[in-house]
C-alpha positions as CSV (number, residue, x, y, z in Angstrom):
1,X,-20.0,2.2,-17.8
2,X,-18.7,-0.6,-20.5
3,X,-22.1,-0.3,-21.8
4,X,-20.8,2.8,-23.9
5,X,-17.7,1.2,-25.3
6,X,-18.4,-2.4,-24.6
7,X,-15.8,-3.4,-27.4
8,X,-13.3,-0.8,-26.4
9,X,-13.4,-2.2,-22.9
10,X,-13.0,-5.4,-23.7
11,X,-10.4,-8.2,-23.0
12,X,-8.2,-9.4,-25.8
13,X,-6.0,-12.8,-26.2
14,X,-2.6,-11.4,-28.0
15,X,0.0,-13.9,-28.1
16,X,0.6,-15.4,-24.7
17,X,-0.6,-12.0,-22.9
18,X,-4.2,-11.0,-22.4
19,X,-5.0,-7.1,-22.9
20,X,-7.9,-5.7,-20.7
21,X,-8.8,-3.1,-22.7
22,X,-8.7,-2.3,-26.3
23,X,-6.4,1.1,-26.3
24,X,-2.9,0.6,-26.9
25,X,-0.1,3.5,-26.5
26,X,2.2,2.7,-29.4
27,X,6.0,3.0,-29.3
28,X,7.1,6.5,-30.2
29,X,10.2,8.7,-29.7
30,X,10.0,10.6,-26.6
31,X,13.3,12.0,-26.5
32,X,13.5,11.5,-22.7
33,X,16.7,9.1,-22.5
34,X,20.0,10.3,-21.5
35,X,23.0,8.4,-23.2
36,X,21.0,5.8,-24.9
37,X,19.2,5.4,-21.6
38,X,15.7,5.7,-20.4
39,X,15.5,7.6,-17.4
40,X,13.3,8.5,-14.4
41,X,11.8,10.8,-16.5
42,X,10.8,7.8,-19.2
43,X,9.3,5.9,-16.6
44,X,7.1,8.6,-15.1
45,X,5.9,9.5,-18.6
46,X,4.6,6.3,-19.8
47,X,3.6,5.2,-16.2
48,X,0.8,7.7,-16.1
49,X,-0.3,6.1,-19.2
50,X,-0.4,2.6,-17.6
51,X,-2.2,4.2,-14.1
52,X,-4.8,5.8,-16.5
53,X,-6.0,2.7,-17.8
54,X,-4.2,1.8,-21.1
55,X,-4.5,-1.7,-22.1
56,X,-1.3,-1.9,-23.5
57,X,2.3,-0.2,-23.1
58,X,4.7,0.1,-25.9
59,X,7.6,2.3,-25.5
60,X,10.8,3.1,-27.0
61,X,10.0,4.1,-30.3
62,X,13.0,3.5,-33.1
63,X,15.0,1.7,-29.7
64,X,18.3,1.1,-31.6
65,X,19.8,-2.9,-31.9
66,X,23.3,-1.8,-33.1
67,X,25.8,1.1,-33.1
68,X,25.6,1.8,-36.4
69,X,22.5,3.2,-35.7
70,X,22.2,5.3,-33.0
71,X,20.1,6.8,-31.2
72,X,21.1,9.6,-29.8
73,X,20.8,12.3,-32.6
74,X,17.1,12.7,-31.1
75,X,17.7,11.0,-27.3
76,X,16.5,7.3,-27.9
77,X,16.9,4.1,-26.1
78,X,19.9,2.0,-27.1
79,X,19.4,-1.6,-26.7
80,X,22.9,-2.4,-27.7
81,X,24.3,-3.0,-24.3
82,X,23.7,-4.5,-21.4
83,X,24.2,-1.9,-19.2
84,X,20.4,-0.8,-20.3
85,X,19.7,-4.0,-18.3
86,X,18.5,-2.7,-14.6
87,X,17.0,0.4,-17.0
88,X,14.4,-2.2,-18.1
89,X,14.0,-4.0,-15.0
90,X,13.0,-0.9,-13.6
91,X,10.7,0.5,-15.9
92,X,8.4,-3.3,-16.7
93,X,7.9,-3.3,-12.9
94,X,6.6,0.3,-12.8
95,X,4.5,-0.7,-15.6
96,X,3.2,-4.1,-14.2
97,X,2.5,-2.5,-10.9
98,X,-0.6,-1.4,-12.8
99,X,-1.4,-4.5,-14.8
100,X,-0.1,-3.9,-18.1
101,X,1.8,-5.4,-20.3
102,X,4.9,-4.0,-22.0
103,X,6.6,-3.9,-25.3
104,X,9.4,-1.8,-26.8
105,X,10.3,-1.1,-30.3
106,X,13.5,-2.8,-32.2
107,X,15.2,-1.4,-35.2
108,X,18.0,-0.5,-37.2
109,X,17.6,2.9,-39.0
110,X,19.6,2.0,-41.9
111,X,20.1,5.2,-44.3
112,X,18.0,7.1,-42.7
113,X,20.4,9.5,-40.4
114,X,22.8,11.2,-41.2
115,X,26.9,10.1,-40.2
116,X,28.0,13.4,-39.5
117,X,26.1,13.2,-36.4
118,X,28.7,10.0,-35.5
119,X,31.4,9.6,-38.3
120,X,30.1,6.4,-38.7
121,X,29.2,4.5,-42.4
122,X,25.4,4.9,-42.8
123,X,24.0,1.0,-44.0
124,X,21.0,0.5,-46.6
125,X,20.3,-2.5,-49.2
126,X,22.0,-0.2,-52.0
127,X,23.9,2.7,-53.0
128,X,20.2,5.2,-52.9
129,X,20.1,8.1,-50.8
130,X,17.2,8.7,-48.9
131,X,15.0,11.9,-50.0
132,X,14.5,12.8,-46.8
133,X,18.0,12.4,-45.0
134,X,19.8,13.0,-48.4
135,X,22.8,10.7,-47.7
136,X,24.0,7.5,-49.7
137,X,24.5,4.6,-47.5
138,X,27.1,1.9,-48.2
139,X,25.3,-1.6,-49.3
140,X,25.1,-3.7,-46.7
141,X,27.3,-7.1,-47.3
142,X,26.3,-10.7,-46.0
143,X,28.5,-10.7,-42.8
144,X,27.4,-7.0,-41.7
145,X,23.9,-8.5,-42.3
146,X,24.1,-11.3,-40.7
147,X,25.7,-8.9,-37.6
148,X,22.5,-6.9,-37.8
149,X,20.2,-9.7,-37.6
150,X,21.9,-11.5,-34.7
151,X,21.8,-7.5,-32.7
152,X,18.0,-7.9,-33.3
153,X,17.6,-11.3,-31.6
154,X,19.8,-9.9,-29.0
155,X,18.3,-6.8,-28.5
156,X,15.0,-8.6,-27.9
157,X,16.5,-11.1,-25.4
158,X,17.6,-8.4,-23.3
159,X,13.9,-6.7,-23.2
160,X,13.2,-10.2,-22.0
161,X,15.5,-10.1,-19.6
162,X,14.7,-6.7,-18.3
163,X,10.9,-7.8,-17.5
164,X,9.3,-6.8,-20.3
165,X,5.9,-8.9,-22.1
166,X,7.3,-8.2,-25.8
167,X,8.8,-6.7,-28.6
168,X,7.9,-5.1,-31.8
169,X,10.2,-5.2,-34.8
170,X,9.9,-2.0,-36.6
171,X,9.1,-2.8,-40.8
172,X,8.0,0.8,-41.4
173,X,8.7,4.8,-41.7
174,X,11.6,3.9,-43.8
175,X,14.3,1.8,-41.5
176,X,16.1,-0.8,-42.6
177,X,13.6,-3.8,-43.1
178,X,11.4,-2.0,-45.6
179,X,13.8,-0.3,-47.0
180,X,14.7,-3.8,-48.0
181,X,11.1,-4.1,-49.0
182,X,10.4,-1.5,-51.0
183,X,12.4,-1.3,-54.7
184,X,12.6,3.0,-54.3
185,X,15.6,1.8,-52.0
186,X,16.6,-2.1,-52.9
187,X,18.3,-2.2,-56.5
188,X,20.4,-5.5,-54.9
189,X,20.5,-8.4,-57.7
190,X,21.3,-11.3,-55.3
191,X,19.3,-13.1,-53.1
192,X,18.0,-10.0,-51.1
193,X,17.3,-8.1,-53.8
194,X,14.6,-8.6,-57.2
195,X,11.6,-10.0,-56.5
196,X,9.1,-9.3,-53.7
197,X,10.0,-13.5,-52.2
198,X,13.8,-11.9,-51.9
199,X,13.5,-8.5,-50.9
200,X,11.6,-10.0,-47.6
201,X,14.3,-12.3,-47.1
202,X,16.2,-10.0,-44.8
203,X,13.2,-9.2,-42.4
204,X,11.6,-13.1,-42.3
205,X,15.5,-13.9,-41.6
206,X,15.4,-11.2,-38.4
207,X,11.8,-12.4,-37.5
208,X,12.8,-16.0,-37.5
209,X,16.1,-14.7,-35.0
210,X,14.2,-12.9,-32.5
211,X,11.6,-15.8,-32.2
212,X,14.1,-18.7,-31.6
213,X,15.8,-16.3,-28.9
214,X,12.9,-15.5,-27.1
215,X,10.3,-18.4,-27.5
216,X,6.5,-18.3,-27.1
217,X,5.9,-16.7,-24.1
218,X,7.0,-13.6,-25.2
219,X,4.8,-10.9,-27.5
220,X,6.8,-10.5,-31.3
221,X,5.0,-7.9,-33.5
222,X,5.3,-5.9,-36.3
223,X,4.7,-2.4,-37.4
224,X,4.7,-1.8,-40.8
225,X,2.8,0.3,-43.3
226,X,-0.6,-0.4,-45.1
227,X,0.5,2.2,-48.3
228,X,3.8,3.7,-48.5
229,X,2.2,6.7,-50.5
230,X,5.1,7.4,-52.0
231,X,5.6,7.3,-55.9
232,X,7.9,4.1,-56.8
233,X,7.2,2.9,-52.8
234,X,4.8,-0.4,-51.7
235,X,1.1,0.4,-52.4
236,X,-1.7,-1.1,-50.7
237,X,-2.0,-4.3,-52.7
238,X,1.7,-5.1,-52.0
239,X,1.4,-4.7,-48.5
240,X,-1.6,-6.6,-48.0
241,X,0.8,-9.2,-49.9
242,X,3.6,-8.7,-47.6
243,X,1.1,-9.1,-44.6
244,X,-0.6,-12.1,-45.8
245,X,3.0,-13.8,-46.4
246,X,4.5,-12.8,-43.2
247,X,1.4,-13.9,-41.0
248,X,1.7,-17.4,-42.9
249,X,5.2,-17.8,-41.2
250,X,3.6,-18.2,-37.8
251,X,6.1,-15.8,-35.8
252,X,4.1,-12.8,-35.2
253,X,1.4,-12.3,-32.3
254,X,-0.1,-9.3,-33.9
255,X,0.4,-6.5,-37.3
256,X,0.8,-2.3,-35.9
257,X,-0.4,-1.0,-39.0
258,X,0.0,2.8,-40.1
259,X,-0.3,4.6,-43.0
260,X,2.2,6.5,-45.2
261,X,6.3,6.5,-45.1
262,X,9.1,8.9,-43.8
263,X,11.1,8.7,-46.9
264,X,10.5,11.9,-48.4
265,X,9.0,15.3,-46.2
266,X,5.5,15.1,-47.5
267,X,5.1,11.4,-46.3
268,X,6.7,11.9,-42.8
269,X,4.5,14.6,-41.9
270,X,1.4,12.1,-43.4
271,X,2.6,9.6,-40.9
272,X,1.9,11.4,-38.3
273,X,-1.1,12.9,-39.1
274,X,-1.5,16.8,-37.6
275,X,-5.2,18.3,-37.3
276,X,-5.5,18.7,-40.8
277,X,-6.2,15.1,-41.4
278,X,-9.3,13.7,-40.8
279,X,-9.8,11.4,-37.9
280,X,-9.1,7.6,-38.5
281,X,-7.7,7.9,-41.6
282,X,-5.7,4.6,-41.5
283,X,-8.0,2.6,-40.4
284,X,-9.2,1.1,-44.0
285,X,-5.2,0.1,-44.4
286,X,-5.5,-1.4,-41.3
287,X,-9.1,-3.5,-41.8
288,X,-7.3,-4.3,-45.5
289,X,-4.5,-6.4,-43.6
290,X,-7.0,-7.8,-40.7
291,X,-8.5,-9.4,-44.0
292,X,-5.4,-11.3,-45.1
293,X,-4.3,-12.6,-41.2
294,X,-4.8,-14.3,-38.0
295,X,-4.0,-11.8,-35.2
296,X,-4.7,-9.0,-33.8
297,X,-4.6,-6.0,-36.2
298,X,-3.7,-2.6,-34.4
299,X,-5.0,0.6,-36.3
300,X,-3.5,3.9,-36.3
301,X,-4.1,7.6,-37.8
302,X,-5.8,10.3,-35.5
303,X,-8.0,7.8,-33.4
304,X,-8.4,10.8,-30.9
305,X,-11.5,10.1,-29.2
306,X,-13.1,6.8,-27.3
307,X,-16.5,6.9,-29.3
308,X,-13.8,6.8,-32.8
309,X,-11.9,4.0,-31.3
310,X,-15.2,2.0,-30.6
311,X,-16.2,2.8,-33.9
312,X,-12.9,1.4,-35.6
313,X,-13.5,-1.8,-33.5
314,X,-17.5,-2.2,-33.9
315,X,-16.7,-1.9,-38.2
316,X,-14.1,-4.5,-37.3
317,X,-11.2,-2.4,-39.1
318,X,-9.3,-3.4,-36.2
319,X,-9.0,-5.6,-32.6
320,X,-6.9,-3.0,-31.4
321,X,-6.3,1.1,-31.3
322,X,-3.3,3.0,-30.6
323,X,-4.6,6.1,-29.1
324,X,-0.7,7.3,-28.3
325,X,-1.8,11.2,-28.9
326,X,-5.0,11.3,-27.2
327,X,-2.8,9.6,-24.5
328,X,-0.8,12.1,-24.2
329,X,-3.0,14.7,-23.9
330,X,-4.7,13.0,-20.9
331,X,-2.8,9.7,-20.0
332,X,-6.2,9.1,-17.4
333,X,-8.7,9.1,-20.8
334,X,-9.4,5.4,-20.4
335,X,-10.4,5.1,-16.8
336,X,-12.8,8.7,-17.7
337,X,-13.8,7.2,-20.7
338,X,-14.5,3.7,-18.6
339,X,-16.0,5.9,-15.7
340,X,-18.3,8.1,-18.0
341,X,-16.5,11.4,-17.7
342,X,-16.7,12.1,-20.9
343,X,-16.4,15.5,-20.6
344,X,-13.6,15.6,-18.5
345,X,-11.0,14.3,-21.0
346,X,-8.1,16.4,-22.5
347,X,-9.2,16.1,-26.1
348,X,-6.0,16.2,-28.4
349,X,-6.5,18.2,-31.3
350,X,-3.8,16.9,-33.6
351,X,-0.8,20.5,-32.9
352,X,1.8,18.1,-33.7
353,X,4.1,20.8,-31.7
354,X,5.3,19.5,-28.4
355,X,5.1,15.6,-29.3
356,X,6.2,15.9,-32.7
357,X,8.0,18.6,-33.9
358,X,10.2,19.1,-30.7
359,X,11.5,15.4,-31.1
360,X,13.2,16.0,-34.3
361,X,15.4,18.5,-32.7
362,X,15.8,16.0,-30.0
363,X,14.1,18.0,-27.2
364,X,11.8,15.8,-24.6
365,X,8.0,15.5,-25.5
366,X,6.1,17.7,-24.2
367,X,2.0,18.9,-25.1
368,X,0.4,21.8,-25.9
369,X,-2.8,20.5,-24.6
370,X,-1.3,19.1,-20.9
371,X,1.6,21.2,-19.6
372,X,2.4,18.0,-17.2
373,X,3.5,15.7,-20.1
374,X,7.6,15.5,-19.8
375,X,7.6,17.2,-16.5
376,X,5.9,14.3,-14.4
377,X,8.1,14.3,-12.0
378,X,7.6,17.6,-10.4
379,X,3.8,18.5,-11.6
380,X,1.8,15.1,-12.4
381,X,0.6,14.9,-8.9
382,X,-0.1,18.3,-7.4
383,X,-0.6,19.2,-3.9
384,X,-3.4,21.2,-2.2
385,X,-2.0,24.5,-1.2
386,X,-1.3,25.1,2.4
387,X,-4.0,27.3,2.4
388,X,-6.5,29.1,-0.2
389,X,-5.7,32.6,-1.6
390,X,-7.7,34.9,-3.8
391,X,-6.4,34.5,-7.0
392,X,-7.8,36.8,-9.9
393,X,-6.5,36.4,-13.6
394,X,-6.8,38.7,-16.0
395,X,-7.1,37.4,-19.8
396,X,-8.9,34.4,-21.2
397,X,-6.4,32.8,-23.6
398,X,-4.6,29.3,-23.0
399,X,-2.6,30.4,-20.4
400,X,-5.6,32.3,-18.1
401,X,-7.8,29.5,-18.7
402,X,-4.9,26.9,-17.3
403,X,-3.9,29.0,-14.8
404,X,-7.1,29.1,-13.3
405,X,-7.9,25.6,-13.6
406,X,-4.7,24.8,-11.6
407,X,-5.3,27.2,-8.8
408,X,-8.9,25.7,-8.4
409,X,-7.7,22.5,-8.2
410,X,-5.2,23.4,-5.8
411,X,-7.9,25.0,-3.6
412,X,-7.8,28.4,-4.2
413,X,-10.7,30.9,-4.9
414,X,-10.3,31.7,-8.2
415,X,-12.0,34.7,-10.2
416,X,-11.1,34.6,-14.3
417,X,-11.8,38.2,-16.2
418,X,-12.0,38.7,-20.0
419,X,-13.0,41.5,-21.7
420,X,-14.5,39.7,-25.1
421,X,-17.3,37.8,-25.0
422,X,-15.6,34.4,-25.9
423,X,-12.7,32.8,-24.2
424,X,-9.3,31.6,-26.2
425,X,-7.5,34.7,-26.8
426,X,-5.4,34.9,-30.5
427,X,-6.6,31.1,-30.9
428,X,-9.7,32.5,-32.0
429,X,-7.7,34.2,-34.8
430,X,-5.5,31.1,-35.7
431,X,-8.3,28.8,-36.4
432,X,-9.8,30.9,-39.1
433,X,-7.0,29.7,-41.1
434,X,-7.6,27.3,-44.0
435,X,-7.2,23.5,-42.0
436,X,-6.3,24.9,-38.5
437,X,-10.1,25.0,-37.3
438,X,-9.3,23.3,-34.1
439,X,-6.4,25.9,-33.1
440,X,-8.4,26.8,-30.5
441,X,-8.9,23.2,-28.6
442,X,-6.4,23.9,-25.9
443,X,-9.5,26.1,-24.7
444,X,-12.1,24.4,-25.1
445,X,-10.5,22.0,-22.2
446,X,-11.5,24.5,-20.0
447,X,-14.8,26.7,-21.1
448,X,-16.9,28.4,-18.5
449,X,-19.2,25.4,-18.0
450,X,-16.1,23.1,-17.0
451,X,-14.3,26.3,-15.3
452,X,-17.6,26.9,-13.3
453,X,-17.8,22.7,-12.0
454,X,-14.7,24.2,-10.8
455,X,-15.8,26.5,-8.5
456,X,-14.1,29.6,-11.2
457,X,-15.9,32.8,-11.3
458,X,-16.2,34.1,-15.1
459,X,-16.6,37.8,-15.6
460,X,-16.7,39.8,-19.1
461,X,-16.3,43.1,-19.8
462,X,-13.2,45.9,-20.4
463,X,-10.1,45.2,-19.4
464,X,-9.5,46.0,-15.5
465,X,-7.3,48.8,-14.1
466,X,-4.5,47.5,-11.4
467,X,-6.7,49.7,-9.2
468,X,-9.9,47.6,-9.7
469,X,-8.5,44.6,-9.2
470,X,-6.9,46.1,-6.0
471,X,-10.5,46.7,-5.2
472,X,-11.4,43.0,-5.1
473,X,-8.3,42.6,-2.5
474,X,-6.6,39.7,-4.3
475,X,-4.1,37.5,-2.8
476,X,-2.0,36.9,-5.7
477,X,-3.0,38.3,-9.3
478,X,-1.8,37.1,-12.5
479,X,-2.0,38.7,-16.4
480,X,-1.1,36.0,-18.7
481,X,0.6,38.3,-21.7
482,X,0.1,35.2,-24.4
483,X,1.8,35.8,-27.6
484,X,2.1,39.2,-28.7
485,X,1.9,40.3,-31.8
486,X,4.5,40.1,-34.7
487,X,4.1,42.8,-37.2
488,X,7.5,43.4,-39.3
489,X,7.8,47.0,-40.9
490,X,8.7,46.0,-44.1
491,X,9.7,48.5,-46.2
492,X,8.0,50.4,-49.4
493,X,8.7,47.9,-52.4
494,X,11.3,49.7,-54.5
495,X,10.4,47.2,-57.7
496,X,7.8,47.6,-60.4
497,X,5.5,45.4,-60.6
């Protein structure tokens, strides 16, 4: 079935590995690590991802390279120590079992954090608070920079160590490289600081450390921004710029390209764009730095869907495209997508709730569309019950229409009432909200045609008394309540207009 997405499913020389498919998982924060380590729990998370066909693994998103930036305010990986050595070991092997190569994320937050969290001095190029994080770090001095840069090279050795294919230095959402980049945070005057030849001194100075410690036959790539869109920030020209002189340097096997910063609250939440962004918006920030280098270019920004994705790649905007939220939805979407079962992917529709929002409060990642995600452990691989029941659910919101996919999957004889003629329950009412017309696509996962290939039995009509359903001598019987209601009494307005 290549013949759908021939350039989606094909190979791809990066660097000394060889991709087999186009669709990359980017690094991102799962919040799954306990005490700067990644756990079972990592592993099983991304390793559905490599079983489902992804072409290529990265992991660790914001993985820290010193203790001065930590990583446990919203449960990262540390790469500080080497006790996170057998850690690695174990998860590259799970990942290579399936034929995929693995890179994690390396960086140093800078000022963005907050040091009430540790007690600990917060480092940027200069004295400027971060809009977002609202703290003033100290200037970083030449030996405390030099420190930094050597915990990058060594943070990347160990990933070497522990097994894995690469690493990706992290030049974007506002840590410490670009923050050296871009003059809303550099005001240094010496030979960091000024022009744009300086204020890339400090990153070309890491890139050129992580390179000599790990040599050729390991992955080194970048993810920085195509725009900053931030008033006073790096625009597109100047990151083309940046691009163009960075790829010049021969260090890098490919440019992670994405859109947007995470130095103020309107340009974090554009980073990761929710369902009111329109699909592969980055891409054109991504196809304006293919144009200035020799790699692979990696595009980013709501690519949600395989027929986008082989869109991206056939307007050549990109050689690569990080699908990381579509993954998550439904880790097995490339061997569908490969397979021609189309209509049996989890579509992600861009909630932002369970993989975004919960990680700044550094809860584990979860998804509204796939219950599974974060609990692979104990649900990812089902058994058949011991033996069928009669299952009937009343109500055909989110949590009906899941509940009765799972009992048909698990073998039982499954009959789904609602008394409206459409299923999604208050979803239906939350997608008539301006931007929020896709509220309802953790239903449409599971509509009467794909409940029906089930084996499900739809009925309409008023809602059933306990004694009907009694009537139909159910097994088990289940009334998903949703979410009720919230009407506050608030009281009579006592001022005038």
């Amino acid at each position: 079935m290549t013949a759908s997405f021939p350039l989606l499913f094909s190979p791809l020389r990066m660097g000394p590995r060889t991709l087999k498919n186009r669709i990359c998982c980017s690094a991102h924060a799962d919040a799954l690590a306990e005490d700067g380590m990644p756990t079972e729990r990592t592993v099983r998370y991304y390793e559905l991802k490599a079983r489902g066909g992804a072409g290529l693994i990265m992991c660790f998103g914001s993985a820290s390279v010193h203790p001065t930036s930590p990583a446990r305010d919203w449960n990262g990986v540390e790469l500080f120590d080497d006790r996170v050595l057998p850690f690695l070991r174990t998860f590259s092997e799970a990942m290579h079992r399936h034929g995929v190569p693995c890179v994690a994320q390396i960086t140093h937050r800078g000022r963005r954090g907050r040091s009430s969290n540790t007690w600990g001095r917060m480092y940027g190029p200069s004295a400027v608070r971060e809009p977002n994080h609202r703290e003033t770090p100290h200037p970083l001095e030449p030996k405390r920079m030099r420190e930094f840069i050597e915990a990058f090279a060594t943070a990347a050795g160990r990933l070497q160590e522990g097994g894995f294919d690469g690493c990706e230095v992290m030049a974007s959402h506002g840590h410490l490289i670009d923050q050296f980049w871009t003059p809303n945070a550099n005001r240094r005057s010496d030979e960091y600081g000024g022009d744009l030849a300086n204020r890339l001194r400090f990153g070309i100075e890491v890139l050129r450390a992580v390179r000599e410690r790990v040599g050729s036959d390991f992955l080194v790539g970048i993810r920085m921004t195509g725009d900053d869109l931030v008033e006073g920030g790096l625009d597109g020209g100047a990151c083309q710029e940046i691009a163009g002189r960075l790829d010049e340097l021969g260090l890098l096997d490919y440019f992670n390209v994405i859109g947007a910063s995470a130095e103020t609250y309107r340009a974090e939440a554009a980073a990761v764009p929710d369902m009111s962004f329109p699909p592969a918006l980055y891409c054109p920030l991504a196809a304006a730095i293919k144009a200035v280098v020799r790699v692979p270019v990696i595009a980013t920004g709501r690519i949600n869907d395989p027929a986008t994705a082989e869109r991206v790649l056939r307007e050549r905007q990109a050689d690569v495209c990080v699908m990381t939220r579509a993954l998550i939805a439904d880790p097995d979407l490339p061997n569908k997508a490969l397979q021609g079962r189309l209509d049996d992917i989890r579509p992600c529709f861009g909630y932002n709730s369970g993989c975004i929002d919960r990680i700044y409060t550094g809860r584990g990642v979860t998804c509204v569309q796939n219950a599974v995600i974060g609990r692979e452990l104990e649900w990812a691989d089902l058994p058949k019950a011991s033996g069928p029941r009669k299952v009937v659910i009343v109500g055909g919101g989110p949590a009906g229409l899941e509940c009765a996919r799972v009992a048909r999957l698990r073998g039982h004889d499954v009959v789904l009432l609602e008394k409206s003629q459409e299923l999604g329950g208050q979803t239906r009412i939350a997608r008539r909200a301006p931007s929020r017309e896709d509220f309802d696509g953790a239903c449409r996962y599971t509509p009467p045609p794909s409940a029906a290939s089930l084996g499900s039995t739809s009925g309409w009509g008023p809602r059933p008394t306990p004694r009907w359903c009694c009537g139909r001598s159910p097994t088990w019987s289940c009334s998903p309540r949703g979410l009720g209601r919230c009407v506050r009494p608030y009281p009579a307005s006592t001022h005038s207009a």
